[in-house]
Short mmCIF file of C-alpha atoms in Angstrom, two decimals:
data_model
loop_
_atom_site.label_atom_id
_atom_site.label_comp_id
_atom_site.label_asym_id
_atom_site.label_seq_id
_atom_site.Cartn_x
_atom_site.Cartn_y
_atom_site.Cartn_z
CA MET A 1 -0.02 0.11 -0.22
CA ASP A 2 0.81 3.72 -0.03
CA ASP A 3 0.30 6.42 1.75
CA VAL A 4 -2.36 6.62 3.48
CA ILE A 5 -3.95 9.96 5.22
CA GLY A 6 -6.46 12.01 6.57
CA SER A 7 -7.61 13.64 9.68
CA ILE A 8 -10.73 14.45 12.37
CA ASP A 9 -13.55 16.57 13.06
CA LEU A 10 -13.13 17.51 16.58
CA TRP A 11 -16.78 19.67 17.67
CA HIS A 12 -18.26 19.97 21.40
CA SER A 13 -19.98 18.59 23.96
CA VAL A 14 -21.88 19.04 27.39
CA ALA A 15 -19.77 19.10 30.55
CA PHE A 16 -18.05 16.23 32.37
CA LYS A 17 -16.60 15.03 35.44
CA LEU A 18 -12.65 14.21 34.94
CA VAL A 19 -12.57 11.95 38.67
CA LYS A 20 -15.43 11.06 38.14
CA ILE A 21 -14.49 9.39 34.73
CA ILE A 22 -11.28 7.99 35.98
CA GLU A 23 -12.72 6.37 38.87
CA GLU A 24 -15.64 4.18 36.18
CA PHE A 25 -12.65 3.18 34.85
CA GLN A 26 -10.50 2.00 37.67
CA PHE A 27 -11.76 -1.47 38.32
CA LYS A 28 -10.09 -1.67 33.81
CA SER A 29 -7.07 -4.67 35.30
CA GLY A 30 -5.49 -1.26 37.17
CA LYS A 31 -1.56 -1.16 35.25
CA SER A 32 -2.07 -3.88 33.00
CA GLU A 33 -4.32 -2.56 31.10
CA ASP A 34 -4.58 -1.94 27.72
CA ILE A 35 -4.41 1.59 27.05
CA ARG A 36 -5.68 1.58 23.93
CA ASN A 37 -8.87 0.41 25.48
CA ILE A 38 -9.07 3.17 28.26
CA LEU A 39 -8.70 5.59 24.98
CA ARG A 40 -11.74 3.20 23.20
CA LEU A 41 -14.40 3.30 26.28
CA GLY A 42 -13.77 6.77 27.31
CA ARG A 43 -14.76 8.04 23.70
CA PRO A 44 -18.45 7.92 24.39
CA LYS A 45 -19.01 10.50 27.33
CA GLU A 46 -19.38 13.57 27.06
CA SER A 47 -17.11 16.90 27.63
CA SER A 48 -17.10 19.67 27.34
CA ASP A 49 -13.17 20.75 26.16
CA PRO A 50 -12.53 17.69 24.01
CA ARG A 51 -8.57 17.64 25.25
CA ASP A 52 -10.32 16.30 28.04
CA LYS A 53 -10.76 13.58 26.16
CA ILE A 54 -7.34 12.75 26.34
CA TYR A 55 -6.53 14.34 29.68
CA ALA A 56 -9.23 13.05 31.80
CA LEU A 57 -8.26 9.37 31.60
CA LEU A 58 -4.34 10.31 32.08
CA GLY A 59 -4.96 9.19 36.01
CA HIS A 60 -5.77 5.99 35.03
CA PRO A 61 -3.46 3.55 36.70
CA ALA A 62 -2.49 1.84 32.89
CA PHE A 63 -1.45 5.73 31.74
CA GLN A 64 1.07 6.09 35.22
CA GLU A 65 2.29 2.16 34.39
CA LEU A 66 2.82 3.32 30.77
CA GLY A 67 4.61 6.87 31.43
CA THR A 68 7.38 6.23 34.74
CA GLY A 69 10.30 4.19 34.78
CA PRO A 70 13.99 4.64 33.91
CA GLY A 71 14.02 5.50 30.20
CA LYS A 72 10.32 6.47 30.18
CA ASP A 73 8.75 10.17 28.89
CA GLN A 74 5.15 11.03 30.40
CA PHE A 75 2.41 9.92 27.93
CA ILE A 76 1.78 12.89 26.50
CA HIS A 77 2.19 16.14 28.70
CA ILE A 78 -0.67 17.93 29.04
CA SER A 79 -0.90 21.77 27.89
CA TYR A 80 -4.38 23.59 27.51
CA ASP A 81 -2.60 25.35 24.92
CA ILE A 82 -2.43 22.90 23.01
CA PRO A 83 -5.31 22.76 20.29
CA TYR A 84 -7.42 19.71 19.91
CA GLN A 85 -6.56 18.14 16.51
CA ASP A 86 -2.44 17.97 17.46
CA LEU A 87 -2.65 16.69 20.93
CA TYR A 88 -4.70 13.72 19.26
CA TYR A 89 -2.39 13.12 16.77
CA LEU A 90 0.29 13.05 19.26
CA VAL A 91 -1.73 10.32 20.93
CA ALA A 92 -2.47 8.26 17.27
CA GLU A 93 1.63 9.67 17.33
CA GLN A 94 2.56 7.21 20.43
CA LEU A 95 0.02 4.54 20.05
CA LEU A 96 1.83 3.59 17.35
CA LYS A 97 5.11 2.92 19.43
CA LEU A 98 3.11 0.45 21.16
CA PRO A 99 3.24 -3.65 20.31
CA ASN A 100 -0.06 -4.51 17.25
CA PRO A 101 0.55 -0.39 15.96
CA LEU A 102 -1.48 -1.10 13.17
CA TYR A 103 -4.68 -1.12 16.12
CA VAL A 104 -4.32 2.50 16.19
CA LEU A 105 -6.45 2.37 13.52
CA GLY A 106 -9.21 -0.12 14.90
CA LEU A 107 -9.72 3.02 16.90
CA VAL A 108 -10.75 5.65 13.30
CA GLN A 109 -14.39 6.31 13.74
CA HIS A 110 -15.29 8.50 11.40
CA THR A 111 -18.49 9.71 9.85
CA ALA A 112 -19.59 11.70 7.15
CA ALA A 113 -18.60 15.35 9.10
CA SER A 114 -15.26 14.44 10.02
CA PHE A 115 -14.33 12.45 7.28
CA LYS A 116 -15.44 15.71 5.08
CA GLN A 117 -13.15 18.44 7.66
CA THR A 118 -10.73 16.24 7.83
CA ASP A 119 -6.56 16.37 6.84
CA ILE A 120 -5.04 13.53 8.53
CA SER A 121 -7.18 10.81 8.11
CA TRP A 122 -5.71 7.36 10.33
CA VAL A 123 -5.72 9.44 13.73
CA PRO A 124 -8.85 8.90 16.14
CA GLN A 125 -11.69 11.09 16.08
CA TRP A 126 -11.55 11.19 20.51
CA ASN A 127 -14.43 13.88 20.57
CA ILE A 128 -16.75 11.70 18.64
CA ASN A 129 -19.49 10.39 21.02
CA ALA A 130 -20.83 8.32 19.09
CA TYR A 131 -19.57 4.79 19.75
CA ILE A 132 -19.60 1.75 17.50
CA GLY A 133 -18.17 -1.84 18.84
CA ASP A 134 -14.49 -3.01 17.24
CA LEU A 135 -13.89 -5.33 15.21
CA GLU A 136 -11.45 -5.89 17.31
CA PRO A 137 -11.68 -4.36 21.11
CA LEU A 138 -8.00 -5.10 21.62
CA PRO A 139 -4.86 -6.52 20.25
CA SER A 140 -4.81 -9.39 22.49
CA ARG A 141 -9.28 -10.91 22.24
CA CYS A 142 -9.41 -10.13 18.75
CA HIS A 143 -11.29 -12.76 16.47
CA PHE A 144 -9.88 -11.83 13.41
CA ASN A 145 -6.71 -12.68 12.29
CA ALA A 146 -6.21 -10.68 9.36
CA SER A 147 -2.88 -10.46 8.05
CA ALA A 148 -1.61 -14.12 9.64
CA GLU A 149 0.24 -12.19 12.05
CA THR A 150 2.67 -11.03 9.44
CA ALA A 151 4.60 -7.98 11.29
CA PRO A 152 3.44 -4.99 10.39
CA VAL A 153 5.67 -2.25 7.77
CA PHE A 154 5.21 1.45 8.26
CA MET A 155 7.05 4.38 8.22
CA LEU A 156 5.55 8.13 9.14
CA LYS A 157 5.90 10.72 7.10
CA SER A 158 5.31 14.67 7.77
CA LYS A 159 1.91 13.03 9.07
CA ILE A 160 1.54 10.72 5.94
CA LEU A 161 1.57 7.01 7.58
CA GLN A 162 2.80 5.21 4.74
CA LEU A 163 1.98 2.07 5.04
CA GLN A 164 2.62 -1.37 3.51
CA GLY A 165 0.12 -4.16 2.34
CA ILE A 166 -2.51 -6.31 -0.46
CA ALA A 167 -5.08 -4.71 -1.92
CA ILE A 168 -8.37 -7.38 -2.26
CA ASP A 169 -11.36 -5.95 -4.18
CA THR A 170 -12.68 -2.63 -5.02
CA ILE A 171 -16.67 -2.09 -3.60
CA LYS A 172 -19.19 -2.07 -5.68
CA TRP A 173 -22.64 -0.88 -4.24
CA ASN A 174 -23.70 0.09 -0.49
CA ALA A 175 -26.54 0.61 1.37
CA GLU A 176 -27.74 3.28 3.60
CA PRO A 177 -25.82 2.57 6.81
CA PHE A 178 -27.44 1.54 9.69
CA ASP A 179 -29.51 3.27 12.32
CA ASP A 180 -29.13 3.33 15.79
CA PHE A 181 -31.91 2.01 17.25
CA PHE A 182 -32.85 -0.60 20.28
CA ILE A 183 -34.96 -3.86 20.92
CA GLY A 184 -37.50 -2.35 22.98
CA GLU A 185 -40.76 -2.42 23.93
CA ASP A 186 -42.30 -2.34 19.63
CA ILE A 187 -40.11 -4.72 18.23
CA TRP A 188 -41.92 -3.71 15.06
CA HIS A 189 -40.92 -0.58 14.70
CA TRP A 190 -37.48 -1.72 14.47
CA VAL A 191 -38.23 -4.62 12.25
CA ASN A 192 -39.84 -1.76 9.89
CA LEU A 193 -36.77 0.52 10.04
CA ILE A 194 -34.10 -2.45 8.81
CA ALA A 195 -35.94 -3.84 6.36
CA PRO A 196 -35.44 -1.67 3.60
CA ILE A 197 -31.32 -2.08 3.94
CA PHE A 198 -33.00 -5.81 3.32
CA TYR A 199 -34.91 -5.02 -0.08
CA ASP A 200 -31.75 -3.24 -1.07
CA ILE A 201 -29.97 -5.93 -0.61
CA ARG A 202 -32.41 -8.21 -2.29
CA THR A 203 -32.46 -5.61 -5.98
CA HIS A 204 -28.54 -6.26 -5.83
CA LEU A 205 -27.40 -9.32 -4.34
CA ASP A 206 -26.93 -11.74 -7.10
CA GLY A 207 -28.82 -14.73 -5.58
CA PHE A 208 -30.02 -13.46 -3.03
CA ASP A 209 -34.21 -14.13 -4.31
CA SER A 210 -33.00 -17.11 -5.58
CA ALA A 211 -31.06 -18.78 -2.38
CA ILE A 212 -34.46 -17.43 -0.09
CA ARG A 213 -36.27 -20.38 -2.68
CA SER A 214 -34.03 -23.57 -2.91
CA LEU A 215 -35.12 -26.16 -0.91
CA GLU A 216 -30.74 -26.49 0.67
CA GLU A 217 -28.72 -24.69 1.91
CA PRO A 218 -27.20 -22.15 -0.15
CA SER A 219 -23.79 -20.37 1.49
CA ILE A 220 -25.16 -17.15 -0.19
CA LEU A 221 -27.59 -17.05 3.31
CA SER A 222 -24.33 -18.29 5.34
CA LYS A 223 -22.03 -15.68 3.74
CA LEU A 224 -24.81 -13.13 4.24
CA PHE A 225 -25.19 -14.25 7.90
CA PHE A 226 -21.60 -13.71 8.42
CA ALA A 227 -21.92 -10.23 6.71
CA LEU A 228 -23.89 -8.61 9.26
CA THR A 229 -23.52 -10.13 12.69
CA THR A 230 -19.66 -9.75 11.60
CA GLY A 231 -19.44 -13.83 12.42
CA ILE A 232 -20.02 -12.86 15.76
CA THR A 233 -22.36 -13.39 17.99
CA SER A 234 -24.84 -13.58 21.31
CA TYR A 235 -25.82 -16.98 21.04
CA PRO A 236 -22.53 -17.65 20.88
CA GLN A 237 -23.81 -21.87 21.71
CA LEU A 238 -25.85 -22.70 18.88
CA PRO A 239 -25.09 -23.97 15.34
CA LEU A 240 -24.73 -21.66 12.48
CA LYS A 241 -28.03 -23.67 10.40
CA GLN A 242 -30.37 -22.08 13.70
CA ARG A 243 -29.11 -19.05 13.50
CA VAL A 244 -29.23 -18.87 10.01
CA VAL A 245 -33.06 -19.73 10.27
CA ASP A 246 -33.02 -17.08 12.76
CA MET A 247 -32.74 -15.15 9.63
CA ILE A 248 -34.71 -16.43 8.38
CA VAL A 249 -37.83 -15.68 9.91
CA PHE A 250 -36.54 -12.15 10.28
CA LEU A 251 -36.94 -12.07 5.52
CA GLU A 252 -40.40 -13.53 5.84
CA HIS A 253 -41.77 -10.82 8.63
CA ILE A 254 -40.39 -8.62 6.41
CA GLY A 255 -41.61 -10.21 2.63
CA PHE A 256 -39.60 -12.69 1.83
CA ASP A 257 -41.65 -15.76 0.17
CA CYS A 258 -38.98 -18.31 2.33
CA SER A 259 -42.14 -20.70 2.78
CA LYS A 260 -40.68 -24.59 0.61
CA TRP A 261 -37.47 -23.10 2.36
CA ILE A 262 -38.83 -23.33 6.34
CA GLN A 263 -41.69 -25.67 4.87
CA HIS A 264 -38.66 -28.23 3.32
CA ASN A 265 -35.54 -27.87 6.92
CA GLY A 266 -39.13 -28.07 9.02
CA ILE A 267 -37.74 -25.33 10.73
CA GLU A 268 -41.40 -23.40 11.05
CA GLY A 269 -41.63 -21.45 14.23
CA HIS A 270 -38.66 -22.44 15.36
CA GLY A 271 -36.27 -19.24 14.28
CA GLU A 272 -36.75 -16.22 17.00
CA LEU A 273 -36.61 -13.59 15.62
CA THR A 274 -34.79 -10.75 18.02
CA ARG A 275 -31.66 -13.08 18.82
CA PHE A 276 -30.58 -11.82 14.48
CA LEU A 277 -31.92 -9.14 15.60
CA SER A 278 -29.58 -8.92 18.83
CA ASP A 279 -26.95 -9.58 16.41
CA ILE A 280 -27.62 -7.42 14.48
CA ILE A 281 -27.51 -5.06 17.16
CA ASN A 282 -23.99 -5.97 18.03
CA SER A 283 -21.84 -5.37 14.51
CA CYS A 284 -24.31 -3.21 12.16
CA ILE A 285 -24.87 0.03 13.89
CA GLY A 286 -23.18 2.61 12.96
CA ARG A 287 -21.65 0.45 9.90
CA SER A 288 -22.75 0.02 6.31
CA PHE A 289 -23.68 -2.89 4.16
CA PHE A 290 -21.68 -3.62 1.30
CA ILE A 291 -19.84 -5.59 -2.35
CA THR A 292 -17.17 -5.52 -4.01
CA GLU A 293 -16.66 -5.87 -7.76
CA ASN A 294 -15.64 -9.75 -6.47
CA GLY A 295 -19.07 -10.47 -5.47
CA GLN A 296 -17.99 -10.75 -2.41
CA PHE A 297 -19.87 -7.92 0.42
CA GLY A 298 -19.75 -7.36 3.81
CA LEU A 299 -19.96 -4.50 6.28
CA GLY A 300 -17.72 -1.79 6.31
CA PRO A 301 -17.72 2.15 7.68
CA GLU A 302 -21.11 4.35 7.47
CA ILE A 303 -19.20 6.75 4.89
CA VAL A 304 -18.09 3.89 2.71
CA LEU A 305 -19.40 4.31 -1.01
CA PRO A 306 -18.42 2.40 -5.23
CA SER A 307 -14.84 2.87 -6.00
CA ASP A 308 -13.62 2.51 -2.38
CA LEU A 309 -10.39 -0.10 -1.89
CA VAL A 310 -10.27 -2.84 -0.02
CA CYS A 311 -6.69 -4.08 1.91
CA VAL A 312 -5.74 -6.11 4.25
CA PHE A 313 -2.64 -4.55 6.34
CA PHE A 314 1.15 -6.38 7.97
CA GLY A 315 0.38 -6.30 10.19
CA ALA A 316 -3.25 -5.69 11.21
CA SER A 317 -6.19 -7.74 13.20
CA VAL A 318 -8.72 -6.72 10.39
CA PRO A 319 -9.64 -5.64 6.52
CA TYR A 320 -9.67 -1.82 5.73
CA VAL A 321 -11.72 0.63 3.62
CA LEU A 322 -9.60 3.70 1.68
CA ARG A 323 -10.86 5.76 -0.39
CA PRO A 324 -7.73 6.75 -2.78
CA VAL A 325 -7.01 10.56 -3.68
CA GLY A 326 -4.65 10.52 -6.16
CA ASP A 327 -0.58 10.17 -6.17
CA GLY A 328 -0.50 6.79 -5.18
CA LYS A 329 -2.03 8.46 -1.99
CA TYR A 330 -5.41 7.09 0.26
CA ARG A 331 -7.91 8.41 3.10
CA ILE A 332 -8.63 5.32 5.79
CA CYS A 333 -12.61 4.95 6.16
CA GLY A 334 -12.03 2.69 8.68
CA GLU A 335 -12.00 -1.09 9.49
CA ARG A 336 -14.19 -3.20 7.56
CA TYR A 337 -15.97 -7.14 7.86
CA MET A 338 -16.06 -9.87 5.10
CA ASP A 339 -16.21 -13.45 5.53
CA ASP A 340 -13.43 -14.64 3.17
CA PHE A 341 -10.62 -11.73 3.84
CA MET A 342 -10.87 -12.30 8.57
CA ASP A 343 -7.87 -15.22 9.08
CA GLY A 344 -4.97 -14.64 6.12
CA GLU A 345 -6.73 -15.82 3.48
CA ALA A 346 -4.85 -12.55 1.88
CA ILE A 347 -1.65 -13.65 2.45
CA GLU A 348 -2.12 -16.81 0.57
CA MET A 349 -2.57 -15.29 -2.03
CA LEU A 350 0.89 -13.69 -2.17
CA LYS A 351 2.18 -17.24 -1.76
#
């Protein structure tokens, strides 16, 4: 890969109490907690000053441990004279020095507004309060291994992060992002809210109609389930077929004719709508479903657009979506899930 550039859009929110935030995270494994997790958990907290999204957390033992001992400097010096954009860059620069350095890219959660107003897209925008569940919640706990544990190859020069990796596909079409919702008493409100996404998928995903009319269990349904849930479920004890059944029940509820499939597979009355909605909540909120030029599909950041590039960076646990800006440079949109490239498959292509 060539250069990746970008930046952040920052705005003020309401005030919070710094001491309370520190105390709230105090129980998180103390000194041994990964500071990137502390920053991730602090993102949705409110602050009157965007710099406090960093400064408010520096009292946590994990930060204190990082900045003590022979030859160690403070993680970040507190100063309200520095613009918050510069502070966020300095933090990202420090995070690149930690083990699994490219995890910093997993902390990038662009909105449409932030992406338009940025120049350093690889720097996380901690002032954005919306919380999107990360595909790699922590390097040590990540479910995925997209780069097959290859060593990261990168260089930071003039705030441009130069990375190496493999371009694997280009996005052809994407649906509207999934809005935030929850499963409350009026479950049908939420069913109707997300149904249009599936109508769009039906239009653009070749073989979808024939799959749900099939008497077998075509792989396209399993792949669709994995794409919409990022392969992670709240019900790991259930076999994959049962979870696909839950999705089929959802499709039946929103007007798709799955009757032959249901009757043939003997599942009538055995699917559970709320289970599928729960899995959707865990993965889709703030993300957009997409289909690539090669017919793959998955979930990407809400700002994804046709012609964006899908790539796997050496040393990264998950793939990413990039937007070409010319001269071999790209802006990073965010992490993405694509079932066939989450466990080192891209690296195998090089052999």
